[in-house]
Short mmCIF file of C-alpha atoms in Angstrom, two decimals:
data_model
loop_
_atom_site.label_atom_id
_atom_site.label_comp_id
_atom_site.label_asym_id
_atom_site.label_seq_id
_atom_site.Cartn_x
_atom_site.Cartn_y
_atom_site.Cartn_z
CA MET K 1 -14.86 -6.00 5.09
CA ALA K 2 -14.50 -8.06 1.92
CA GLN K 3 -12.00 -10.87 1.91
CA ALA K 4 -9.28 -10.85 -0.66
CA LYS K 5 -10.28 -12.67 -3.82
CA THR K 6 -6.91 -13.62 -5.29
CA ARG K 7 -3.48 -14.49 -3.95
CA ARG K 8 -1.38 -14.20 -7.04
CA ARG K 9 2.08 -12.75 -6.77
CA PRO K 10 2.31 -9.53 -8.79
CA ALA K 11 5.00 -8.87 -11.38
CA ALA K 12 7.66 -6.36 -10.47
CA LYS K 13 6.32 -2.82 -10.72
CA ARG K 14 7.81 0.62 -11.05
CA PRO K 15 8.79 2.39 -7.85
CA VAL K 16 6.42 4.96 -6.43
CA GLN K 17 7.51 8.56 -5.83
CA ALA K 18 11.14 7.42 -6.06
CA PRO K 19 14.26 9.43 -6.99
CA ARG K 20 15.87 8.39 -10.22
CA LYS K 21 19.11 7.47 -8.54
CA ARG K 22 20.25 6.45 -5.09
CA GLN K 23 20.73 9.16 -2.55
CA ASP K 24 22.40 8.58 0.86
CA PRO K 25 19.48 8.84 3.25
CA LYS K 26 21.73 9.55 6.23
CA ARG K 27 22.58 13.02 4.86
CA TYR K 28 18.90 14.00 5.66
CA LEU K 29 19.89 13.85 9.28
CA ARG K 30 22.70 16.33 8.85
CA SER K 31 22.55 20.04 8.29
CA LEU K 32 24.89 19.71 5.32
CA GLY K 33 23.08 18.54 2.30
CA TRP K 34 19.76 19.85 3.70
CA LEU K 35 18.95 21.85 0.63
CA VAL K 36 19.48 18.89 -1.70
CA ALA K 37 17.16 16.82 0.44
CA VAL K 38 14.44 19.43 0.29
CA VAL K 39 14.57 19.60 -3.43
CA ALA K 40 14.55 15.87 -3.89
CA ILE K 41 11.74 14.93 -1.67
CA SER K 42 9.74 18.04 -2.62
CA ALA K 43 9.93 17.09 -6.29
CA ILE K 44 8.75 13.60 -5.42
CA ALA K 45 5.75 14.89 -3.52
CA VAL K 46 4.77 17.49 -6.12
CA GLY K 47 4.99 14.92 -8.88
CA ALA K 48 2.78 12.52 -6.95
CA VAL K 49 0.21 15.25 -6.22
CA LEU K 50 -0.05 16.27 -9.89
CA LEU K 51 -0.27 12.66 -11.07
CA GLY K 52 -2.79 11.85 -8.42
CA LYS K 53 -5.01 14.80 -9.32
CA GLU K 54 -5.01 13.75 -12.95
CA GLN K 55 -5.98 10.25 -11.94
CA ALA K 56 -8.75 11.38 -9.58
CA GLN K 57 -10.21 13.74 -12.16
CA SER K 58 -10.22 11.03 -14.87
CA GLY K 59 -11.80 8.48 -12.56
CA SER K 60 -8.86 6.08 -13.23
CA GLU K 61 -8.60 3.36 -10.62
CA GLY K 62 -6.21 0.49 -9.80
CA PRO K 63 -7.23 -3.14 -9.85
CA ALA K 64 -10.11 -4.11 -7.59
CA THR K 65 -8.10 -6.81 -5.94
CA SER K 66 -4.34 -7.47 -5.71
CA ALA K 67 -1.85 -9.60 -3.90
CA GLY K 68 0.55 -7.13 -2.43
CA LEU K 69 0.24 -3.36 -2.57
CA PRO K 70 -2.30 -1.98 -5.03
CA ASP K 71 -0.87 -0.75 -8.38
CA THR K 72 -1.63 2.94 -8.01
CA PRO K 73 0.70 5.90 -8.72
CA ASP K 74 1.03 6.81 -5.06
CA TYR K 75 0.46 5.72 -1.47
CA HIS K 76 -0.30 8.56 0.91
CA SER K 77 -2.01 7.40 4.11
CA LEU K 78 -2.36 4.36 6.38
CA LEU K 79 -4.74 3.43 9.19
CA VAL K 80 -4.95 0.27 11.35
CA ALA K 81 -8.33 -0.79 12.71
CA SER K 82 -8.87 -0.02 16.41
CA SER K 83 -9.58 -3.63 17.40
CA ASP K 84 -7.88 -5.71 14.70
CA PRO K 85 -4.10 -5.34 14.00
CA THR K 86 -4.42 -7.19 10.71
CA ARG K 87 -7.12 -4.91 9.29
CA ILE K 88 -5.45 -2.02 7.48
CA MET K 89 -6.77 0.80 5.32
CA LEU K 90 -4.53 2.41 2.66
CA GLY K 91 -5.27 5.86 1.17
CA THR K 92 -4.33 6.74 -2.37
CA HIS K 93 -5.35 9.40 -4.91
CA ALA K 94 -7.52 6.67 -6.45
CA GLY K 95 -9.45 6.04 -3.23
CA LEU K 96 -9.20 3.55 -0.32
CA TYR K 97 -7.94 -0.03 -0.27
CA GLU K 98 -8.36 -2.52 2.52
CA SER K 99 -6.43 -5.51 3.77
CA THR K 100 -7.73 -8.02 6.33
CA ASP K 101 -4.56 -10.13 6.48
CA GLY K 102 -1.89 -7.70 7.67
CA GLY K 103 -1.14 -6.18 4.30
CA ARG K 104 -0.58 -9.37 2.18
CA ASN K 105 -3.65 -8.89 0.01
CA TRP K 106 -5.78 -5.80 -0.75
CA ASP K 107 -9.30 -5.04 -1.98
CA GLN K 108 -10.54 -1.83 -3.39
CA ALA K 109 -12.84 -0.21 -0.95
CA ALA K 110 -14.68 3.11 -0.59
CA LEU K 111 -14.15 6.55 -2.32
CA ALA K 112 -12.97 5.05 -5.60
CA GLY K 113 -11.36 7.68 -7.81
CA GLN K 114 -11.15 10.21 -5.03
CA ASP K 115 -8.10 11.46 -3.10
CA ALA K 116 -7.51 9.95 0.35
CA MET K 117 -4.31 11.82 1.18
CA ASN K 118 -4.88 11.51 4.92
CA LEU K 119 -6.48 9.01 7.24
CA ALA K 120 -6.98 9.58 10.95
CA ASP K 121 -8.72 7.80 13.83
CA SER K 122 -10.91 9.47 16.37
CA GLY K 123 -11.26 6.31 18.46
CA GLY K 124 -13.59 3.43 18.15
CA GLU K 125 -15.25 3.18 14.74
CA THR K 126 -14.86 6.82 13.82
CA ALA K 127 -12.31 7.78 11.14
CA TRP K 128 -11.51 10.72 8.89
CA THR K 129 -10.08 11.13 5.42
CA ALA K 130 -8.94 14.43 3.89
CA GLY K 131 -7.18 15.36 0.68
CA HIS K 132 -7.75 17.26 -2.50
CA ASN K 133 -11.33 18.37 -2.44
CA VAL K 134 -12.20 15.48 -0.14
CA PHE K 135 -13.10 15.75 3.56
CA ALA K 136 -15.15 12.88 4.91
CA ARG K 137 -16.00 11.02 8.15
CA SER K 138 -16.84 7.41 8.75
CA THR K 139 -18.60 6.14 11.85
CA ASP K 140 -18.53 2.42 10.86
CA GLY K 141 -14.80 1.72 10.60
CA GLY K 142 -14.49 2.91 7.04
CA ALA K 143 -17.29 0.98 5.39
CA THR K 144 -19.22 4.16 4.49
CA TRP K 145 -18.26 7.85 4.40
CA SER K 146 -20.15 11.07 4.71
CA ASP K 147 -18.91 14.39 3.26
CA VAL K 148 -18.04 17.17 5.70
CA ARG K 149 -18.05 20.75 4.53
CA PRO K 150 -16.85 22.86 7.42
CA ASP K 151 -16.70 26.64 7.81
CA GLY K 152 -13.48 28.42 8.20
CA LEU K 153 -11.15 26.52 5.78
CA PRO K 154 -9.85 28.53 2.80
CA SER K 155 -10.01 25.36 0.62
CA LEU K 156 -10.26 21.60 0.84
CA ASP K 157 -6.69 21.06 -0.50
CA ILE K 158 -5.65 19.33 2.75
CA HIS K 159 -2.07 17.92 2.67
CA GLY K 160 -1.82 17.16 6.39
CA PHE K 161 -4.55 16.12 8.90
CA THR K 162 -4.65 14.70 12.41
CA VAL K 163 -6.86 14.26 15.47
CA ASP K 164 -5.78 15.18 18.99
CA PRO K 165 -5.54 11.85 20.91
CA SER K 166 -6.70 13.50 24.11
CA ASN K 167 -9.71 15.25 22.49
CA SER K 168 -11.49 13.63 19.56
CA ASP K 169 -13.27 16.88 18.73
CA ARG K 170 -10.04 18.72 18.13
CA LEU K 171 -8.85 18.35 14.56
CA TYR K 172 -5.91 19.93 12.72
CA ALA K 173 -5.81 20.47 8.94
CA ALA K 174 -2.72 21.71 7.05
CA VAL K 175 -4.11 23.50 3.97
CA ALA K 176 -1.72 23.73 1.02
CA GLY K 177 -0.28 27.18 0.56
CA GLN K 178 -2.38 28.60 3.45
CA GLY K 179 -1.52 27.39 6.92
CA LEU K 180 -2.53 25.19 9.83
CA TYR K 181 -6.21 25.25 10.88
CA ARG K 182 -7.85 23.90 14.01
CA SER K 183 -11.32 22.72 14.87
CA ASP K 184 -12.63 22.27 18.39
CA GLU K 185 -16.08 21.24 17.24
CA GLY K 186 -15.42 17.90 15.61
CA GLY K 187 -14.89 19.38 12.16
CA LYS K 188 -17.96 21.68 12.03
CA SER K 189 -15.74 24.80 11.75
CA PHE K 190 -12.06 25.62 11.71
CA ARG K 191 -9.98 28.66 12.62
CA LEU K 192 -6.43 29.57 11.67
CA ALA K 193 -3.83 28.27 14.14
CA SER K 194 -0.65 29.19 12.29
CA LYS K 195 0.36 30.97 9.09
CA GLU K 196 4.00 30.20 9.83
CA VAL K 197 3.62 26.42 9.52
CA GLY K 198 1.02 24.43 7.60
CA GLY K 199 1.13 25.57 4.03
CA ALA K 200 3.90 23.15 3.11
CA VAL K 201 3.13 20.39 5.70
CA MET K 202 2.79 16.76 4.47
CA ALA K 203 3.13 15.01 7.91
CA LEU K 204 1.21 16.03 11.00
CA ALA K 205 0.73 14.51 14.49
CA VAL K 206 -0.38 15.65 17.93
CA MET K 207 1.06 14.33 21.16
CA ARG K 208 -1.06 13.40 24.12
CA ASP K 209 0.06 16.54 25.98
CA GLY K 210 -1.06 18.74 23.11
CA ARG K 211 2.25 19.39 21.40
CA ILE K 212 2.09 19.42 17.63
CA LEU K 213 4.62 17.89 15.30
CA ALA K 214 4.55 19.10 11.70
CA GLY K 215 6.73 17.90 8.83
CA ASP K 216 7.22 21.05 6.82
CA MET K 217 8.74 20.37 3.40
CA GLU K 218 10.59 23.72 3.50
CA LYS K 219 11.63 23.99 7.13
CA GLY K 220 11.93 20.42 8.40
CA LEU K 221 10.20 18.83 11.45
CA MET K 222 8.65 21.58 13.48
CA LEU K 223 7.40 21.41 17.07
CA SER K 224 4.84 23.66 18.76
CA GLY K 225 3.98 23.52 22.46
CA ASP K 226 1.40 26.37 22.40
CA GLY K 227 -1.15 25.25 19.92
CA GLY K 228 0.65 26.52 16.89
CA LYS K 229 1.49 30.06 18.01
CA SER K 230 5.24 29.42 17.95
CA TRP K 231 7.45 26.77 16.44
CA ARG K 232 10.97 25.45 16.52
CA VAL K 233 12.90 23.10 14.24
CA VAL K 234 13.71 19.74 15.86
CA LEU K 235 14.97 17.82 12.79
CA ARG K 236 16.44 18.96 9.51
CA ALA K 237 14.66 16.40 7.29
CA VAL K 238 11.88 16.37 4.76
CA LEU K 239 9.23 14.01 6.20
CA MET K 240 6.26 12.27 4.54
CA GLY K 241 4.74 10.57 7.56
CA LEU K 242 4.50 10.86 11.36
CA ALA K 243 2.82 8.59 13.89
CA VAL K 244 2.82 8.73 17.70
CA ASN K 245 2.61 5.38 19.52
CA PRO K 246 -0.83 5.05 21.13
CA ASP K 247 0.54 3.44 24.30
CA ASP K 248 3.77 5.44 24.64
CA PRO K 249 3.64 9.10 23.50
CA GLN K 250 7.43 9.36 23.74
CA THR K 251 7.76 6.89 20.82
CA VAL K 252 7.33 8.47 17.38
CA VAL K 253 7.91 7.02 13.94
CA ALA K 254 8.79 9.38 11.08
CA THR K 255 9.22 8.57 7.43
CA GLY K 256 10.83 10.17 4.44
CA PRO K 257 14.52 9.22 4.15
CA GLY K 258 13.68 5.69 5.26
CA ILE K 259 12.14 4.97 8.70
CA LEU K 260 13.22 7.05 11.76
CA LEU K 261 12.38 6.51 15.39
CA SER K 262 12.27 8.83 18.38
CA THR K 263 11.96 7.60 21.94
CA ASP K 264 12.02 11.08 23.55
CA GLY K 265 8.84 12.56 22.16
CA GLY K 266 10.26 13.84 18.86
CA LYS K 267 13.32 15.66 20.28
CA THR K 268 15.77 13.35 18.51
CA PHE K 269 15.51 10.64 15.88
CA ASP K 270 17.57 7.60 14.87
CA GLN K 271 17.34 6.03 11.45
CA LYS K 272 16.14 2.41 11.79
CA LEU K 273 15.81 1.47 8.11
CA ASP K 274 17.66 2.86 5.10
CA LEU K 275 15.24 2.70 2.13
CA GLU K 276 16.67 3.66 -1.28
CA GLN K 277 13.37 5.03 -2.65
CA GLY K 278 12.17 6.46 0.71
CA ALA K 279 9.01 5.84 2.67
CA GLY K 280 5.61 7.52 3.29
CA PRO K 281 2.48 6.32 5.08
CA VAL K 282 2.92 5.09 8.64
CA ALA K 283 0.47 3.82 11.27
CA TRP K 284 0.53 2.08 14.66
CA SER K 285 -1.94 -0.63 15.70
CA PRO K 286 -4.15 0.76 18.53
CA SER K 287 -4.80 -2.70 19.86
CA ASP K 288 -1.17 -3.92 19.64
CA PRO K 289 1.05 -0.86 20.36
CA LYS K 290 4.22 -2.72 19.58
CA LEU K 291 3.02 -3.18 16.00
CA ALA K 292 3.49 -0.62 13.28
CA TYR K 293 3.34 -0.50 9.48
CA VAL K 294 5.17 1.67 6.96
CA VAL K 295 4.65 1.85 3.23
CA GLY K 296 7.89 2.16 1.27
CA PHE K 297 8.01 3.92 -2.09
CA ASP K 298 9.58 0.70 -3.41
CA ARG K 299 6.03 -0.76 -3.29
CA MET K 300 6.74 -2.75 -0.19
CA LEU K 301 4.88 -2.80 3.15
CA TYR K 302 7.19 -2.97 6.12
CA ARG K 303 6.19 -4.10 9.61
CA SER K 304 7.70 -3.69 13.09
CA ASN K 305 6.74 -5.95 15.99
CA ASP K 306 9.00 -4.31 18.58
CA GLY K 307 7.79 -0.71 18.80
CA GLY K 308 9.68 0.58 15.74
CA VAL K 309 13.13 -0.68 16.60
CA SER K 310 13.37 -3.18 13.73
CA TRP K 311 11.50 -3.52 10.43
CA LYS K 312 10.91 -6.34 7.89
CA PRO K 313 8.99 -6.52 4.64
CA VAL K 314 5.55 -8.13 4.80
CA GLN K 315 5.58 -11.30 2.69
CA LEU K 316 3.02 -10.57 -0.02
CA GLY K 317 0.31 -12.85 -1.22
CA GLY K 318 0.89 -15.42 1.52
#
């Protein structure tokens, strides 16, 4: 991976995917005010999708190198290298960015000008990215990518994507407006797993025991224990990110109205950080399971060193 070339401190930038005025994030955890939360976060996500598509189609890109988070119109996915907790990949609608110093500095990486709405790890050096007309696999830790064109998907407008941690050949793809699809052949082909959940999913995760968590923008956080045949609501909140701790499957971080933490496998959540603009991409470090990162829509990267209990901004450019 290339080392960062500059360490200048960026000027203040506009917020990303942020509401125009402050909303009380705690109301997302209550049934009252649920409708307002859906409309607010849905508008944010739709706006980012449209803006990102325009950018990808025009080939517009952010700066090749930056101190702090890249200046792109959205941040959508995050992945920490399997063996290096300071090596992070950030997915945007303008392609991938990499940091080798724990998120202080970033370099533009692969897939420039393409959507990287999802990043997922299959273990070792194998990783996946999926988004708007992008579905690709890397077998060298993200240095190079190969297109994957599977059978069975109605389109490659993939808003949610994840890999089963107990079976690297089992993949789940939430296709916009369609449903949740599953592959048991390492992405060679997919079949429909659920029409009920998937078409409006922006956050997706699989537990080690096979349970599926899906952040549906219309219904809230949904849980399935039978491969997607049936679902129940476990949290009335619009979520933009989900990540299960690689060492403790009972510990789950969710993002949207700030940063939320569950220590009972997603049954209940407590808000750990109130972020005015909200939060999106989240990832755990496979080699240091106490370490996690979250990208705030205030253009700040947040880090937890204690399993998601407390969060602090990463000092940029240092």
